[in-house]
C-alpha cells in the first residue's frame, strides 16, 4: 500500500524549485491551518511536485523534527487499497499509530473490543469507512496537543472524481473543526488532483502546474536529450519545439523525447526528427492513438491484462497469462509454444515492445509488477483505445466486457491444466510456489466472469469449459481455494456448484446457459453446498433480484433451510432487500419460519433497522 510513493521518479535536478517561492505555497506554509491543492492536467507532473514538497517540508520555518508527517499516494493502477478512501484511511491510521500511539488509544480499544466480541480480523469482521474517519478525527486533537501535523496526499483523482470530491470535503471539514484551536496548533494538508470543480474556501491555496512548469520541462528536455551530433541551431530548435508543444504536460515531453532518441539512434536526420515532432498530436489521448496504430494481437492481450487485472500482475504471472490457450491442455505444452516467454527479463522487454512503451515493469512489494506508465494511459484504453484494438467490439463497453470475458477464460483454463489437478491437494504455499499464476486464477476468475456478464457478453461456452453437468472443475477450484485462502470471505464452501457461484455473484448469463442447455440431465437448482445452502439462498442474501426471479421461475424450493435453519426469506430480510422479499412472499415463502436461534424473518428485519421490509412483512401477516 505504501509502495507507490517510491515508484514516482525524483524530480530532475534543478526542477520544482520554483514551488518554494510560489505565493500560494508560502502563504499555506505560513498559516496555522491550511489546505494546498496542486492541480494540473493529466501528466503535468503533479505527483513529482507533491513528492518534492514532501521532501522539502523540513525547510518550512515552522516545521520541527518531532512533527507528525503522514502521506499517501493514490494509485489508480494498483490494488483496491491503493485506490480507495478506505485504503487511504487504513494507511494514515497505521502511520499515525506508529508515530503517535498515545493519540490512537480509541482505535486500539475499538480493535480489541471487536476481536473479543466477533473474533479475529479480517476473517470475522471488517472496518467501515465512516468508522475509521471518526477514529481519525478523534485522534487529531490528541496528536496536536504538542506537535504539528502535516498530511500529504497524492493523486486524489486516481480514486475517482466522486471519491476525490468526498475526500476534499473531509479535509475542509477537518480544518474547520480544528479552526477554534489555539494559533500554536498547526495542521497542514497538501494534496494533488486534476482540475475537478472543487469549491474554494478560506484556507484553500492553489498551484496550477501547467502555468508554472515550462522552465522545468525545458530543464528536463535539455538534460535528457543529447543531440550533440547535430550542429547548432538544430538541437535548440528541436528542444524548443518539444517544450512549446508540450503545453505544460511533462508526460507528453517525456514520450516525445523517447521517440526523438529512437530516431537519433536509427540515424534519422534533423529534418526528419523535426517533422516527426510536428506530426505528433499535442493531446495525450491523440498521442496514444498514434502509438497503438498497427498493434498486433498479442498487444491486445497484454493491454487487456494490464488494464483489467484485479491487481497488478507480476512478470511471472503475466508470462503465464499471455500464453494460456485452449490449444494447450498442460503447462508443459504451454512451455513448448512459440510465444512462451521463459523468464521475467524477456517478459519486461515484451511489455515495452507490445505496449509501444505505454506499459512498464515497476518494483512491487514482493515482486516486479507490470502496469501502465501513467493513469491517463488506462483512462485512454477504458474510454476509447480498447475498442480501436478489438475489431470484434461495436462499443467500448463491449470491448471492456470482452476483455473480462477473455481474462475469465484464461484463469479457468489455467485451473484446468493437468499439472494443477494432479497437485490440488498440496499445501497452499507449495501450490503457489509451483504454480505462479494459480493464486490469481483461483481468486479472480469469478470477478472477471461477473464483469463480462454485467456488460451482457453471452456466456454460452462456459458450460463446455466447465464440462457441465459434471462438477469436477468446480470441485477442483474449491479444493485449491480452500488450500490457498481458506479464510477469505470469497472462499467457496465444499459441494459448491456452478449454479451456486452464478447465483451468489449475479452471473445471470451462466444460469441462462444452464436452462438453455440440451443436456438430458435434470437441472437441480436445489442442490446444497457445504453450508447446506441452495443457489436461491445465496442470491437472496445478496439481493440479486433477477437471479431470484429466474430461480423461482425455474421451480427452486422457496423455503429450503441451511445448516442454521435459515430460509432464503430470512437472508433477504436481514439484509433489507425489499424487492427480493416481495418476490419470495409472492412465491409462497413461509413468513413465520424460525431459525435455530428462534429468529423469524420479521425479527431479522427489525433487528437491522429495515423499516420498509418490516412494514411489508407485517402487512403480509395481517392479510
Coordinates of C-alpha atoms in Angstrom, one line a residue:
X1 CA 0.0 0.0 0.0
X2 CA 2.9 2.3 0.7
X3 CA 5.0 1.4 -2.4
X4 CA 3.5 3.9 -4.8
X5 CA 5.5 6.9 -3.4
X6 CA 8.7 5.0 -4.1
X7 CA 7.7 4.4 -7.7
X8 CA 7.4 8.1 -8.5
X9 CA 10.6 9.4 -10.0
X10 CA 12.6 12.0 -8.2
X11 CA 12.5 15.5 -9.7
X12 CA 15.2 16.2 -12.3
X13 CA 18.0 18.3 -10.8
X14 CA 17.0 21.9 -11.0
X15 CA 13.3 21.4 -11.4
X16 CA 10.4 22.0 -8.9
X17 CA 12.4 24.6 -7.0
X18 CA 10.0 27.4 -8.0
X19 CA 7.4 25.9 -5.7
X20 CA 9.2 27.0 -2.6
X21 CA 8.9 30.6 -3.9
X22 CA 5.3 30.4 -5.1
X23 CA 2.9 32.8 -3.3
X24 CA 0.3 30.1 -2.6
X25 CA 2.9 27.7 -1.1
X26 CA 4.4 30.4 1.1
X27 CA 1.0 31.5 2.3
X28 CA -0.1 27.9 3.0
X29 CA 3.1 27.2 5.0
X30 CA 2.7 30.5 7.0
X31 CA -0.9 29.9 8.2
X32 CA -1.5 27.6 11.2
X33 CA -4.2 25.5 9.4
X34 CA -4.2 25.3 5.6
X35 CA -5.0 23.3 2.6
X36 CA -2.8 23.4 -0.5
X37 CA -4.1 22.0 -3.8
X38 CA -1.5 21.2 -6.5
X39 CA -3.7 20.9 -9.6
X40 CA -2.9 20.2 -13.3
X41 CA -3.7 18.3 -16.4
X42 CA -3.0 14.5 -16.6
X43 CA 0.7 14.0 -17.0
X44 CA 1.6 17.6 -15.9
X45 CA 3.9 16.3 -13.1
X46 CA 1.6 16.6 -10.0
X47 CA 2.9 13.5 -8.3
X48 CA 6.6 14.5 -8.8
X49 CA 5.9 18.0 -7.4
X50 CA 4.0 16.7 -4.4
X51 CA 6.8 14.3 -3.6
X52 CA 9.2 17.2 -3.9
X53 CA 7.0 19.3 -1.5
X54 CA 7.1 16.4 1.0
X55 CA 10.9 16.1 0.8
X56 CA 11.2 19.9 1.4
X57 CA 8.8 20.1 4.4
X58 CA 11.7 20.5 6.8
X59 CA 12.7 23.7 5.1
X60 CA 9.5 25.4 6.2
X61 CA 10.3 27.8 9.1
X62 CA 7.5 26.5 11.4
X63 CA 8.5 22.8 10.8
X64 CA 10.0 20.8 13.6
X65 CA 11.8 17.4 13.8
X66 CA 9.1 15.9 16.0
X67 CA 6.2 16.9 13.7
X68 CA 3.9 14.1 12.7
X69 CA 4.1 13.6 8.9
X70 CA 1.6 11.4 7.2
X71 CA 1.5 10.6 3.4
X72 CA -0.5 8.6 1.0
X73 CA -0.1 8.2 -2.8
X74 CA -3.2 7.0 -4.6
X75 CA -2.6 4.6 -7.3
X76 CA -5.3 4.0 -9.9
X77 CA -3.5 1.0 -11.4
X78 CA -2.8 -0.6 -8.1
X79 CA -4.9 -2.9 -5.9
X80 CA -8.1 -1.9 -4.1
X81 CA -6.5 -0.5 -1.0
X82 CA -4.2 1.7 -3.2
X83 CA -7.1 3.5 -4.9
X84 CA -9.9 3.9 -2.4
X85 CA -10.6 6.2 0.6
X86 CA -10.8 3.1 2.8
X87 CA -7.2 2.2 1.9
X88 CA -6.1 5.8 2.4
X89 CA -7.6 5.8 5.9
X90 CA -6.1 2.5 6.9
X91 CA -2.7 3.7 5.8
X92 CA -2.7 7.0 7.6
X93 CA -4.1 5.5 10.7
X94 CA -1.3 2.9 10.7
X95 CA 1.3 5.7 10.2
X96 CA -0.3 7.7 13.0
X97 CA -0.3 4.7 15.3
X98 CA 3.4 4.3 14.7
X99 CA 4.3 8.0 15.2
X100 CA 1.8 9.0 18.0
X101 CA 0.5 5.7 19.6
X102 CA -0.8 7.6 22.7
X103 CA -3.3 9.5 20.5
X104 CA -4.7 6.4 18.9
X105 CA -5.9 4.6 22.1
X106 CA -9.5 4.8 21.0
X107 CA -8.6 2.9 17.8
X108 CA -6.7 0.2 19.7
X109 CA -9.6 -0.2 22.2
X110 CA -12.1 -0.5 19.3
X111 CA -10.0 -3.1 17.6
X112 CA -9.5 -5.2 20.8
X113 CA -13.2 -5.0 21.6
X114 CA -14.3 -6.1 18.2
X115 CA -11.9 -9.0 18.2
X116 CA -13.1 -10.0 21.7
X117 CA -16.8 -10.0 20.6
X118 CA -16.7 -11.0 17.0
X119 CA -13.4 -12.9 16.5
X120 CA -10.2 -12.3 14.5
X121 CA -9.8 -9.6 12.0
X122 CA -10.3 -9.7 9.0
X123 CA -11.8 -13.2 9.0
X124 CA -14.8 -12.4 11.2
X125 CA -15.3 -8.7 10.8
X126 CA -14.3 -5.6 8.8
X127 CA -13.8 -1.9 9.5
X128 CA -16.2 0.6 7.9
X129 CA -15.2 3.8 6.2
X130 CA -17.1 6.3 8.4
X131 CA -16.0 4.4 11.5
X132 CA -12.3 4.9 10.5
X133 CA -13.0 8.6 9.7
X134 CA -14.4 9.0 13.2
X135 CA -11.4 7.4 14.8
X136 CA -9.0 9.6 12.8
X137 CA -10.9 12.8 13.6
X138 CA -11.0 11.9 17.3
X139 CA -7.2 11.3 17.3
X140 CA -6.3 14.7 15.9
X141 CA -6.7 16.9 19.0
X142 CA -4.6 14.5 20.9
X143 CA -1.9 14.5 18.2
X144 CA -1.9 18.3 18.0
X145 CA -1.6 18.8 21.8
X146 CA 2.2 19.2 21.5
X147 CA 3.1 18.6 17.8
X148 CA 2.2 19.8 14.4
X149 CA 0.6 17.5 11.8
X150 CA 1.4 17.5 8.1
X151 CA -0.7 15.4 5.7
X152 CA 0.4 14.9 2.0
X153 CA -2.0 13.1 -0.3
X154 CA -1.1 12.5 -4.0
X155 CA -3.4 11.8 -7.0
X156 CA -6.8 12.1 -5.5
X157 CA -8.3 11.8 -9.0
X158 CA -7.0 8.2 -9.1
X159 CA -9.7 7.1 -6.7
X160 CA -12.4 8.6 -9.0
X161 CA -14.0 12.0 -9.2
X162 CA -16.7 11.3 -6.6
X163 CA -14.3 9.9 -4.1
X164 CA -11.9 12.8 -4.7
X165 CA -14.5 15.4 -4.0
X166 CA -15.6 13.4 -0.9
X167 CA -12.1 13.5 0.4
X168 CA -11.5 17.2 -0.3
X169 CA -14.7 17.9 1.6
X170 CA -13.5 15.8 4.5
X171 CA -10.2 17.7 4.5
X172 CA -12.1 21.0 4.6
X173 CA -14.3 19.7 7.5
X174 CA -11.2 18.6 9.5
X175 CA -9.7 22.1 9.2
X176 CA -12.9 23.8 10.1
X177 CA -13.4 21.7 13.2
X178 CA -9.8 22.5 14.3
X179 CA -10.0 26.2 13.5
X180 CA -11.0 27.2 17.1
X181 CA -7.9 25.6 18.5
X182 CA -5.1 27.9 19.6
X183 CA -2.8 29.5 17.0
X184 CA 0.1 27.4 18.0
X185 CA -1.7 24.3 16.8
X186 CA -0.5 23.6 13.3
X187 CA -2.3 21.3 10.8
X188 CA -1.4 21.5 7.1
X189 CA -2.8 19.3 4.3
X190 CA -1.3 19.2 0.8
X191 CA -3.0 17.2 -2.0
X192 CA -2.6 16.9 -5.7
X193 CA -5.6 16.4 -8.1
X194 CA -6.7 17.1 -11.6
X195 CA -8.9 20.1 -12.5
X196 CA -12.0 18.9 -10.7
X197 CA -14.7 21.5 -9.8
X198 CA -13.8 21.9 -6.2
X199 CA -15.3 24.9 -4.4
X200 CA -12.9 27.5 -3.0
X201 CA -13.0 28.1 0.8
X202 CA -10.9 30.0 3.4
X203 CA -7.6 28.4 3.9
X204 CA -7.5 26.7 0.4
X205 CA -4.5 27.7 -1.6
X206 CA -3.9 26.5 -5.2
X207 CA -1.0 25.9 -7.5
X208 CA -1.8 25.3 -11.2
X209 CA 1.1 23.2 -12.5
X210 CA 0.9 23.8 -16.3
X211 CA 1.0 27.6 -15.6
X212 CA 4.3 27.2 -13.8
X213 CA 6.3 24.3 -15.2
X214 CA 7.6 25.4 -18.6
X215 CA 11.1 26.0 -17.2
X216 CA 11.1 22.6 -15.6
X217 CA 10.1 20.9 -18.8
X218 CA 12.9 22.8 -20.6
X219 CA 15.4 21.7 -17.9
X220 CA 14.2 18.1 -18.3
X221 CA 14.4 18.1 -22.1
X222 CA 17.9 19.6 -22.2
X223 CA 19.1 17.1 -19.6
X224 CA 17.6 14.0 -21.3
X225 CA 18.2 14.8 -24.9
X226 CA 21.7 14.5 -26.3
X227 CA 21.8 15.9 -29.8
X228 CA 25.4 16.8 -29.8
X229 CA 25.9 15.0 -33.1
X230 CA 24.0 17.9 -34.8
X231 CA 25.3 21.3 -35.3
X232 CA 23.6 24.4 -33.9
X233 CA 20.9 25.6 -34.1
X234 CA 19.4 22.1 -34.7
X235 CA 19.5 20.9 -31.1
X236 CA 18.0 24.2 -29.8
X237 CA 15.2 24.1 -32.5
X238 CA 14.2 20.5 -31.6
X239 CA 14.3 21.1 -27.9
X240 CA 12.3 24.3 -28.1
X241 CA 9.7 22.6 -30.4
X242 CA 9.2 19.9 -27.8
X243 CA 8.9 22.4 -25.0
X244 CA 6.4 24.6 -26.7
X245 CA 4.2 21.7 -28.0
X246 CA 4.2 20.0 -24.5
X247 CA 1.8 22.8 -23.2
X248 CA 2.7 22.1 -19.7
X249 CA 2.3 18.3 -19.9
X250 CA 5.5 16.6 -18.6
X251 CA 4.5 13.2 -19.8
X252 CA 4.0 14.4 -23.4
X253 CA 7.5 15.8 -23.4
X254 CA 8.9 12.5 -21.9
X255 CA 7.2 10.3 -24.6
X256 CA 8.3 12.6 -27.4
X257 CA 11.9 12.7 -26.0
X258 CA 11.9 8.9 -26.1
X259 CA 10.8 9.0 -29.8
X260 CA 13.4 11.5 -30.7
X261 CA 16.1 9.4 -29.0
X262 CA 15.0 6.4 -31.0
X263 CA 15.0 8.3 -34.3
X264 CA 18.5 9.7 -33.5
X265 CA 19.8 6.1 -32.7
X266 CA 18.4 5.0 -36.1
X267 CA 20.4 7.7 -37.9
X268 CA 17.5 10.0 -38.7
X269 CA 18.4 13.5 -39.9
X270 CA 17.3 16.7 -38.2
X271 CA 14.6 17.4 -40.7
X272 CA 13.1 14.0 -40.2
X273 CA 13.1 14.4 -36.4
X274 CA 11.6 17.9 -36.6
X275 CA 8.8 16.7 -39.0
X276 CA 8.1 13.8 -36.6
X277 CA 7.7 16.1 -33.6
X278 CA 5.4 18.4 -35.6
X279 CA 3.2 15.4 -36.6
X280 CA 2.7 14.2 -33.0
X281 CA -0.7 15.3 -31.7
X282 CA -0.5 17.7 -28.8
X283 CA -3.1 16.0 -26.6
X284 CA -2.1 12.8 -24.7
X285 CA -5.1 10.9 -25.9
X286 CA -4.3 11.6 -29.5
X287 CA -0.7 10.8 -29.0
X288 CA -1.7 7.4 -27.5
X289 CA -4.0 6.8 -30.6
X290 CA -1.0 7.3 -32.8
X291 CA 1.1 4.9 -30.8
X292 CA -1.4 2.0 -30.9
X293 CA -1.9 2.1 -34.7
X294 CA -1.0 -1.3 -36.1
X295 CA -0.6 -3.1 -32.8
X296 CA -0.5 -6.9 -33.1
X297 CA -3.0 -9.4 -31.5
X298 CA -0.5 -10.1 -28.6
X299 CA -0.6 -6.4 -27.8
X300 CA -4.4 -6.5 -27.3
X301 CA -4.0 -9.4 -24.9
X302 CA -1.3 -7.6 -22.9
X303 CA -3.4 -4.4 -22.8
X304 CA -6.4 -6.3 -21.5
X305 CA -4.4 -7.8 -18.7
X306 CA -2.7 -4.6 -17.7
X307 CA -5.9 -2.6 -17.9
X308 CA -8.4 -5.0 -16.2
X309 CA -6.5 -7.4 -13.9
X310 CA -7.9 -7.2 -10.4
X311 CA -4.5 -6.2 -9.2
X312 CA -1.2 -5.5 -11.0
X313 CA 0.3 -8.8 -12.2
X314 CA 3.9 -9.8 -11.5
X315 CA 6.1 -10.6 -14.5
X316 CA 6.0 -14.3 -13.5
X317 CA 2.2 -14.2 -13.5
X318 CA 1.9 -12.3 -16.8
X319 CA 4.2 -14.8 -18.6
X320 CA 1.6 -17.5 -18.0
X321 CA -1.4 -15.2 -18.5
X322 CA -0.1 -14.4 -22.0
X323 CA 0.5 -18.0 -23.1
X324 CA -2.5 -19.9 -21.7
X325 CA -4.7 -21.0 -24.7
X326 CA -7.4 -23.5 -25.4
X327 CA -5.0 -25.4 -27.6
X328 CA -2.8 -26.5 -24.7
X329 CA -4.1 -29.0 -22.1
X330 CA -1.0 -28.8 -19.9
X331 CA 1.6 -26.2 -18.7
X332 CA 4.2 -28.4 -20.3
X333 CA 2.5 -27.9 -23.7
X334 CA 2.4 -24.1 -23.0
X335 CA 6.1 -24.1 -22.5
X336 CA 6.6 -25.5 -26.0
X337 CA 4.5 -22.8 -27.6
X338 CA 6.3 -20.3 -29.9
X339 CA 5.1 -17.3 -27.8
X340 CA 6.1 -18.7 -24.4
X341 CA 8.4 -16.3 -22.6
X342 CA 10.9 -18.2 -20.4
X343 CA 12.0 -15.5 -17.9
X344 CA 11.0 -12.2 -16.4
X345 CA 13.7 -10.2 -18.1
X346 CA 12.4 -11.1 -21.5
X347 CA 8.8 -10.5 -20.3
X348 CA 9.9 -7.0 -19.4
X349 CA 11.2 -6.5 -22.9
X350 CA 8.0 -7.8 -24.4
X351 CA 5.9 -5.5 -22.2
X352 CA 7.7 -2.4 -23.7
X353 CA 7.6 -3.8 -27.2
X354 CA 3.9 -4.9 -27.2
X355 CA 2.6 -1.8 -25.4
X356 CA 4.7 0.7 -27.5
X357 CA 6.2 2.0 -24.3
X358 CA 2.8 2.6 -22.6
X359 CA 3.4 -0.1 -20.0
X360 CA 6.4 -0.8 -17.8
X361 CA 7.8 -3.1 -15.2
X362 CA 8.0 -1.5 -11.7
X363 CA 9.1 -2.7 -8.3
X364 CA 6.2 -4.2 -6.2
X365 CA 6.0 -5.1 -2.5
X366 CA 7.3 -8.6 -3.3
X367 CA 8.0 -8.9 -7.0
X368 CA 8.2 -6.7 -10.0
X369 CA 4.8 -5.9 -11.5
X370 CA 3.5 -4.7 -14.8
X371 CA 1.4 -1.5 -15.1
X372 CA 0.8 1.5 -17.4
X373 CA 3.3 4.3 -17.2
X374 CA 0.5 6.7 -16.2
X375 CA -3.1 6.8 -15.1
X376 CA -4.0 8.7 -18.3
X377 CA -3.0 5.6 -20.3
X378 CA -5.5 3.4 -18.5
X379 CA -8.1 6.2 -18.9
X380 CA -7.4 6.2 -22.6
X381 CA -7.9 2.5 -23.1
X382 CA -11.1 2.3 -20.9
X383 CA -12.5 5.4 -22.7
X384 CA -11.8 4.6 -26.3
X385 CA -8.5 2.8 -27.0
X386 CA -9.6 -0.7 -26.3
X387 CA -12.3 -0.7 -28.9
X388 CA -9.8 0.6 -31.5
X389 CA -7.7 -2.6 -30.8
X390 CA -10.6 -5.1 -30.7
X391 CA -12.4 -5.1 -34.0
X392 CA -15.0 -7.6 -32.7
X393 CA -16.4 -4.9 -30.4
X394 CA -19.1 -2.5 -31.5
X395 CA -18.7 -0.2 -28.5
X396 CA -16.1 0.5 -25.8
X397 CA -18.4 -1.1 -23.2
X398 CA -18.5 -4.3 -25.3
X399 CA -14.7 -4.2 -25.6
X400 CA -14.4 -4.0 -21.9
X401 CA -16.9 -6.8 -21.4
X402 CA -15.0 -8.9 -24.0
X403 CA -11.7 -8.2 -22.2
X404 CA -13.1 -9.6 -18.9
X405 CA -14.6 -12.5 -20.8
X406 CA -11.2 -13.4 -22.2
X407 CA -9.4 -13.0 -18.8
X408 CA -12.0 -15.2 -17.1
X409 CA -11.4 -17.9 -19.7
X410 CA -7.7 -17.7 -19.3
X411 CA -8.0 -18.1 -15.5
X412 CA -10.4 -21.1 -15.9
X413 CA -8.1 -22.8 -18.5
X414 CA -5.1 -22.4 -16.1
X415 CA -7.1 -24.1 -13.3
X416 CA -7.9 -27.0 -15.8
X417 CA -4.2 -27.6 -16.6
X418 CA -3.2 -31.2 -16.0
X419 CA -0.5 -30.3 -13.5
X420 CA -3.0 -28.3 -11.4
X421 CA -5.4 -31.2 -11.0
X422 CA -2.6 -33.5 -10.1
X423 CA -1.4 -31.2 -7.3
X424 CA -4.6 -29.7 -5.9
X425 CA -4.2 -31.4 -2.5
X426 CA -0.8 -29.7 -1.9
X427 CA -0.4 -27.1 0.9
X428 CA -1.2 -23.6 -0.2
X429 CA 2.4 -22.3 -0.1
X430 CA 3.6 -25.3 -2.0
X431 CA 0.9 -24.8 -4.6
X432 CA 1.7 -21.1 -5.1
X433 CA 5.5 -21.8 -5.2
X434 CA 5.0 -24.3 -8.0
X435 CA 2.3 -22.5 -10.0
X436 CA 2.9 -18.7 -10.1
X437 CA -0.4 -17.8 -11.8
X438 CA -2.6 -20.1 -9.6
X439 CA -3.4 -17.6 -6.8
X440 CA -4.7 -15.0 -9.3
X441 CA -6.6 -17.5 -11.4
X442 CA -8.3 -19.0 -8.4
X443 CA -9.3 -15.8 -6.7
X444 CA -10.1 -13.7 -9.8
X445 CA -11.9 -15.8 -12.5
X446 CA -15.3 -15.2 -10.8
X447 CA -14.8 -11.4 -10.7
X448 CA -13.9 -11.3 -14.4
X449 CA -16.9 -13.5 -15.3
X450 CA -19.1 -11.3 -13.2
X451 CA -17.9 -8.1 -15.0
X452 CA -18.3 -9.6 -18.5
X453 CA -21.8 -10.8 -17.7
X454 CA -22.8 -7.4 -16.3
X455 CA -21.9 -6.0 -19.8
X456 CA -24.2 -8.5 -21.5
X457 CA -21.5 -10.7 -23.0
X458 CA -23.0 -14.1 -23.8
X459 CA -21.7 -16.9 -21.5
X460 CA -22.9 -19.9 -23.5
X461 CA -19.4 -21.6 -23.8
X462 CA -19.0 -21.5 -20.0
X463 CA -20.7 -24.9 -19.7
X464 CA -18.3 -26.6 -22.1
X465 CA -15.4 -25.0 -20.3
X466 CA -16.6 -26.4 -17.0
X467 CA -17.6 -29.8 -18.5
X468 CA -21.1 -29.2 -17.3
X469 CA -23.1 -31.0 -15.9
X470 CA -20.0 -32.6 -14.3
X471 CA -19.0 -30.6 -11.2
X472 CA -15.3 -31.8 -11.5
X473 CA -13.8 -28.4 -12.4
X474 CA -15.7 -26.5 -9.7
X475 CA -14.7 -29.1 -7.1
X476 CA -11.1 -28.7 -8.1
X477 CA -11.3 -24.9 -7.8
X478 CA -12.9 -25.2 -4.4
X479 CA -10.1 -27.5 -3.1
X480 CA -7.4 -25.2 -4.4
X481 CA -9.2 -22.1 -3.0
X482 CA -9.5 -23.7 0.4
X483 CA -5.8 -24.6 0.3
X484 CA -4.6 -21.2 -0.6
X485 CA -7.1 -18.8 1.1
X486 CA -9.4 -20.7 3.4
X487 CA -10.3 -17.6 5.4
X488 CA -11.2 -15.3 2.5
X489 CA -14.8 -14.1 2.5
X490 CA -15.0 -15.4 -1.1
X491 CA -13.7 -18.9 -0.4
X492 CA -16.4 -21.3 -1.5
X493 CA -17.8 -24.0 0.7
X494 CA -17.4 -27.6 -0.3
X495 CA -20.0 -29.0 -2.6
X496 CA -20.4 -25.7 -4.4
X497 CA -21.8 -26.0 -7.9
X498 CA -21.7 -23.7 -10.9
X499 CA -25.3 -22.6 -10.1
X500 CA -24.2 -21.6 -6.6
X501 CA -21.5 -19.4 -8.0
X502 CA -23.7 -17.8 -10.6
X503 CA -26.5 -17.1 -8.0
X504 CA -24.1 -15.8 -5.4
X505 CA -22.4 -13.3 -7.7
X506 CA -25.3 -12.4 -10.0
X507 CA -24.0 -14.1 -13.2
X508 CA -27.3 -14.3 -14.9
X509 CA -25.8 -15.5 -18.2
X510 CA -24.5 -18.7 -16.6
X511 CA -27.9 -19.6 -15.2
X512 CA -29.5 -18.8 -18.6
X513 CA -27.0 -21.0 -20.3
X514 CA -27.8 -23.9 -17.9
X515 CA -31.5 -23.5 -18.5
X516 CA -31.0 -23.4 -22.3
X517 CA -28.6 -26.4 -22.4
X518 CA -29.5 -29.5 -24.3
X519 CA -28.3 -31.8 -21.5
X520 CA -30.5 -34.8 -20.7
X521 CA -29.6 -34.4 -17.1
X522 CA -32.3 -33.0 -14.8
X523 CA -31.3 -29.4 -13.7
X524 CA -31.3 -29.2 -9.9
X525 CA -31.4 -25.7 -8.6
X526 CA -32.0 -27.0 -5.1
X527 CA -28.6 -28.7 -4.6
X528 CA -27.0 -27.8 -1.3
X529 CA -23.4 -26.8 -0.6
X530 CA -21.3 -27.5 2.5
X531 CA -23.3 -24.8 4.4
X532 CA -26.5 -26.6 3.3
X533 CA -27.3 -23.5 1.2
X534 CA -29.0 -23.5 -2.2
X535 CA -28.3 -21.1 -5.1
X536 CA -31.5 -19.3 -4.1
X537 CA -30.2 -18.8 -0.5
X538 CA -27.1 -17.1 -1.8
X539 CA -29.0 -14.9 -4.3
X540 CA -31.4 -13.7 -1.7
X541 CA -28.7 -12.8 0.8
X542 CA -27.0 -10.6 -1.8
X543 CA -30.2 -9.1 -3.1
X544 CA -29.8 -10.3 -6.7
X545 CA -33.4 -9.7 -7.9
X546 CA -33.0 -11.0 -11.5
X547 CA -31.4 -14.2 -10.2
X548 CA -34.0 -14.8 -7.6
X549 CA -36.8 -14.4 -10.2
X550 CA -35.1 -16.7 -12.6
X551 CA -34.6 -19.4 -9.9
X552 CA -38.2 -19.1 -8.7
X553 CA -39.5 -19.4 -12.2
X554 CA -37.4 -22.5 -12.7
X555 CA -39.0 -24.1 -9.7
X556 CA -36.4 -23.6 -6.9
X557 CA -37.6 -24.5 -3.4
X558 CA -38.6 -21.2 -1.7
X559 CA -38.3 -22.5 1.9
X560 CA -35.1 -24.5 1.8
X561 CA -33.2 -24.4 5.1
X562 CA -29.5 -24.2 5.6
X563 CA -27.4 -25.6 8.5
X564 CA -28.7 -22.8 10.7
X565 CA -32.3 -23.4 9.7
X566 CA -32.4 -20.1 7.8
X567 CA -34.5 -19.8 4.8
X568 CA -34.0 -17.5 1.7
X569 CA -36.6 -15.1 3.2
X570 CA -34.6 -15.0 6.4
X571 CA -31.4 -13.9 4.5
X572 CA -33.3 -11.4 2.4
X573 CA -34.9 -9.7 5.4
X574 CA -31.7 -9.5 7.4
X575 CA -30.1 -7.5 4.5
X576 CA -33.1 -5.3 3.7
X577 CA -33.6 -6.5 0.2
X578 CA -37.3 -5.4 -0.2
X579 CA -37.9 -6.3 -3.9
X580 CA -36.4 -9.8 -3.2
X581 CA -38.6 -10.2 -0.1
X582 CA -41.7 -9.3 -2.2
X583 CA -40.7 -12.0 -4.8
X584 CA -40.3 -14.6 -2.1
X585 CA -43.6 -13.8 -0.4
X586 CA -45.4 -13.8 -3.8
X587 CA -43.9 -17.3 -4.3
X588 CA -45.4 -18.6 -1.1
X589 CA -42.4 -18.3 1.3
X590 CA -43.3 -19.2 4.9
X591 CA -43.3 -15.8 6.7
X592 CA -43.0 -17.2 10.3
X593 CA -40.2 -19.7 9.8
X594 CA -37.8 -19.8 12.7
X595 CA -34.0 -20.5 12.5
X596 CA -32.1 -22.4 15.2
X597 CA -31.9 -19.3 17.3
X598 CA -35.6 -18.8 17.2
X599 CA -35.4 -15.7 14.9
X600 CA -38.1 -15.1 12.3
X601 CA -37.7 -13.0 9.1
X602 CA -39.5 -10.2 10.8
X603 CA -37.1 -10.2 13.8
X604 CA -34.1 -10.1 11.4
X605 CA -35.6 -7.1 9.6
X606 CA -36.4 -5.3 12.8
X607 CA -33.0 -6.0 14.4
X608 CA -31.2 -4.5 11.4
X609 CA -33.5 -1.4 11.1
X610 CA -35.1 -2.3 7.7
X611 CA -38.3 -0.4 8.2
X612 CA -39.7 -0.9 4.7
X613 CA -39.2 -4.6 5.0
X614 CA -40.8 -4.7 8.5
X615 CA -43.9 -2.9 7.1
X616 CA -44.1 -5.3 4.1
X617 CA -43.9 -8.4 6.4
X618 CA -46.4 -7.0 8.9
X619 CA -48.8 -6.2 6.0
X620 CA -48.4 -9.7 4.6
X621 CA -49.0 -11.3 8.0
X622 CA -52.1 -9.2 8.6
X623 CA -53.5 -10.0 5.2

